[in-house]
mmCIF file of C-alpha atoms in Angstrom:
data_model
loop_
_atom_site.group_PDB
_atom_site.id
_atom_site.type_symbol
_atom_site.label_atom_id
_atom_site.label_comp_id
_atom_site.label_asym_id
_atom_site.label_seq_id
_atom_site.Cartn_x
_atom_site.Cartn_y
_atom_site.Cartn_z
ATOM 1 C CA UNK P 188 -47.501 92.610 -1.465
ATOM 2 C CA UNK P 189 -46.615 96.118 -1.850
ATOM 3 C CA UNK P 190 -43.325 97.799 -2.367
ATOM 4 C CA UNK P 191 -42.860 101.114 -0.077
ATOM 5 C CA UNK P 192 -40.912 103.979 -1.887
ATOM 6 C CA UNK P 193 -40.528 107.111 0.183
ATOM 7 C CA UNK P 194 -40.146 110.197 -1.794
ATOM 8 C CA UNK P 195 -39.475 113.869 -0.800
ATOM 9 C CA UNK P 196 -42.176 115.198 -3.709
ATOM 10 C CA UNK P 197 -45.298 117.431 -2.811
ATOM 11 C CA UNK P 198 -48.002 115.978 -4.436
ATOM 12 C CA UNK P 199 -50.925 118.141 -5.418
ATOM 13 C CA UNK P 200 -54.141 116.432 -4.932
ATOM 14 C CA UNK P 201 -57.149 117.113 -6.483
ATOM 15 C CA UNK P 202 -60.175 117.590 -3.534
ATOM 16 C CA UNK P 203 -61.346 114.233 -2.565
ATOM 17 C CA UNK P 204 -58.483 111.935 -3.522
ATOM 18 C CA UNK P 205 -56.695 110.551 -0.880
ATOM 19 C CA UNK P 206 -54.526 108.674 -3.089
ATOM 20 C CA UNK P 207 -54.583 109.415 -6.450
ATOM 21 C CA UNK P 208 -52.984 106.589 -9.156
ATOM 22 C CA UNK P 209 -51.255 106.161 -11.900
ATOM 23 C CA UNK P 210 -52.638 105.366 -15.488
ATOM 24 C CA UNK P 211 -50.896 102.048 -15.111
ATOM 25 C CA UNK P 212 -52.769 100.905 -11.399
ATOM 26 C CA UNK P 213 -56.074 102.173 -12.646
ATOM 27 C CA UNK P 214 -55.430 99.796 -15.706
ATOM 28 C CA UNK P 215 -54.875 97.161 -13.001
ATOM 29 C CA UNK P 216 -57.490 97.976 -10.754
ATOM 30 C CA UNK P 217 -60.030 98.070 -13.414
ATOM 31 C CA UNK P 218 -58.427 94.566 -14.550
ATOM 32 C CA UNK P 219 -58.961 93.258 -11.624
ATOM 33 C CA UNK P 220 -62.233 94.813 -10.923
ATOM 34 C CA UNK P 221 -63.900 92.494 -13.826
ATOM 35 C CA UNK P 222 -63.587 89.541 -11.088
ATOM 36 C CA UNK P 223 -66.021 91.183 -9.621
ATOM 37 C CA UNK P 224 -63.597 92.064 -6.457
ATOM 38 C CA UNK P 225 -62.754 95.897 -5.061
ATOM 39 C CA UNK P 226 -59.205 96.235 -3.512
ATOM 40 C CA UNK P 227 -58.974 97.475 0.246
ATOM 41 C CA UNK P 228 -55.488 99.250 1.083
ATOM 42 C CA UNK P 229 -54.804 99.241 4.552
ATOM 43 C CA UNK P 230 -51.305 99.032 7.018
ATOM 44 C CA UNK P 231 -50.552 96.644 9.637
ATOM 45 C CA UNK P 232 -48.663 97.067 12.249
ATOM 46 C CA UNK P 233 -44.793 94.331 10.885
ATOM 47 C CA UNK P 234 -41.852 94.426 9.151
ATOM 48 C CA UNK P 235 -38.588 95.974 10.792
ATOM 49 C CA UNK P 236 -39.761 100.249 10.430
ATOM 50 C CA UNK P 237 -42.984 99.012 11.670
ATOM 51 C CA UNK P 238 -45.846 99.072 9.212
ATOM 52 C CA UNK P 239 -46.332 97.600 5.887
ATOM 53 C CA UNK P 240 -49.159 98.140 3.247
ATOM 54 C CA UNK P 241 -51.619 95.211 3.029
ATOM 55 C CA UNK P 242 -53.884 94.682 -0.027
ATOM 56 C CA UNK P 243 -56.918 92.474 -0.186
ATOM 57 C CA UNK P 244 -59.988 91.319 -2.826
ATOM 58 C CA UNK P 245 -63.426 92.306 -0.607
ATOM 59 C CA UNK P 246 -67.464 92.301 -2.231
ATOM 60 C CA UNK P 247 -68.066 95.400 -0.075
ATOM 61 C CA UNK P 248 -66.729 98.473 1.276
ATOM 62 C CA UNK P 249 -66.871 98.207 4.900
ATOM 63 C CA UNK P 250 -68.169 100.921 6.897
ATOM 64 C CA UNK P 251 -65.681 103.386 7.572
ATOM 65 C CA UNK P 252 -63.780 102.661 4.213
ATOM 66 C CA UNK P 253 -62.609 105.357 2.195
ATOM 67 C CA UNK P 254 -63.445 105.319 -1.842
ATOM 68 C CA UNK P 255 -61.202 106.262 -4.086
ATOM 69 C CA UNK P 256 -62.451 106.181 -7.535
ATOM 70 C CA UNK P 257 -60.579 107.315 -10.731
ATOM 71 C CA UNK P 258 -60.948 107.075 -14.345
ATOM 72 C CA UNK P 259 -63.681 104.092 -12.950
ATOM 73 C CA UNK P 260 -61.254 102.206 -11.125
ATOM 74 C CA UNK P 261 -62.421 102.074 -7.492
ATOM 75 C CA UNK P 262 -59.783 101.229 -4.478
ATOM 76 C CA UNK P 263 -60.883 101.118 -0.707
ATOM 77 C CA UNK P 264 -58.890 102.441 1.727
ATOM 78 C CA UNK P 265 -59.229 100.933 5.205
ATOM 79 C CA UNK P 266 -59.774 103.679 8.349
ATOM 80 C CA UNK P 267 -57.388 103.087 10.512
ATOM 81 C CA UNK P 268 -54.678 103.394 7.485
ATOM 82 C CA UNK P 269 -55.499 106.287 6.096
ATOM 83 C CA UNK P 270 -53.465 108.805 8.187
ATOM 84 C CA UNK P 271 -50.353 106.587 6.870
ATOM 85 C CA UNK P 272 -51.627 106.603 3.423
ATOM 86 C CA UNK P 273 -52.777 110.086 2.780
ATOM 87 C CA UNK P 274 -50.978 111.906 0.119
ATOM 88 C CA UNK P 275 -49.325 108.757 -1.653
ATOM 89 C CA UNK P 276 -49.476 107.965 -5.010
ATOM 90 C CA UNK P 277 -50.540 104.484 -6.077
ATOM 91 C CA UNK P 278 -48.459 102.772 -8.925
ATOM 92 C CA UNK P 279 -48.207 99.568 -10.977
ATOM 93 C CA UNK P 280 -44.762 98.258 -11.232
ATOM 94 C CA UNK P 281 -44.610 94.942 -13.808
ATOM 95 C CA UNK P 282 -40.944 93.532 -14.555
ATOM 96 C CA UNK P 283 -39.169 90.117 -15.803
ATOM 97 C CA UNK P 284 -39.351 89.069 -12.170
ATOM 98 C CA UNK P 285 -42.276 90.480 -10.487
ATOM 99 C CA UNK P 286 -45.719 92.115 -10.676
ATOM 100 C CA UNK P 287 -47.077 95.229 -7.877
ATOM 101 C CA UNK P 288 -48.598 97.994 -6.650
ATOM 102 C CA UNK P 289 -45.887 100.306 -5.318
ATOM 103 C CA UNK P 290 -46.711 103.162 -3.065
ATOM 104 C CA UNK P 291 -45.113 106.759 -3.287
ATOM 105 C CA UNK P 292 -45.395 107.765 0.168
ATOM 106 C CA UNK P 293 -43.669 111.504 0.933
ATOM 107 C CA UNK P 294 -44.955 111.262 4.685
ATOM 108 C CA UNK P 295 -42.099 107.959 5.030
ATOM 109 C CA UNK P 296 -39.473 108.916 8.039
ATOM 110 C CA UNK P 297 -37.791 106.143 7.370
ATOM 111 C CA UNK P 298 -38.222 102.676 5.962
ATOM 112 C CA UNK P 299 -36.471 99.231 5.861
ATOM 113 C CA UNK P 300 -33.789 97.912 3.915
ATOM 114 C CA UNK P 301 -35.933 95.483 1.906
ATOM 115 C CA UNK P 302 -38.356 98.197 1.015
ATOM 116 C CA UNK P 303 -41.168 96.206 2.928
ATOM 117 C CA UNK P 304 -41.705 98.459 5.530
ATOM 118 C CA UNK P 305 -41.543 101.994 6.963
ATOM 119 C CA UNK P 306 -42.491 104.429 9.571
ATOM 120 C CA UNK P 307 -44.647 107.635 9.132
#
């Protein structure tokens, strides 16, 4: 599960990152990488604003996938969610309660109460 965070920052991206991440979720990503898993980002279509971020363990990138490597760690980004992805920032958020990726996403209009979802 991911937690949405909308935020009013431009983001300067370098050319070819369609979301760049912290130090903290490459950490995690390469962590996780050793299992010999990639993570896919994509959105489906739930949640009260009307999408919500999905992450998943896959072997392969699929065929329209979009590859986001940094600092070695390698995320996927499904097609059909990178329009609602594109210009986030991916974080790591660890706490006494819980452990996730958060998403700084500037292009949110608005988002639910829970932070679960939101609309672009």
């Amino acid at each position: 599960m991911a937690l949405v965070r909308g935020s009013m920052l431009l983001l300067m991206l370098p050319l070819g990152s369609a979301c760049p991440q912290t130090p903290r979720a490459v950490s995690r990503v390469t962590e996780l990488a050793k299992q010999d898993s990639i993570l896919r980002v994509g959105v489906k279509k739930k949640g009260c604003s009307g999408l919500q971020y999905s992450l998943d363990y896959v072997k392969d990138k699929q065929r329209f996938d979009e590859e986001v490597i940094q600092d070695g760690a390698r995320v996927l980004i499904e097609s059909k969610a990178l329009f609602s992805i594109l210009g986030s920032e991916m974080d790591y958020v660890q706490d006494k309660l819980s452990a996730q990726f958060v998403f700084h996403n500037p292009n949110i209009k608005e988002s639910c109460g829970c932070g679960q979802s939101f609309m672009v």
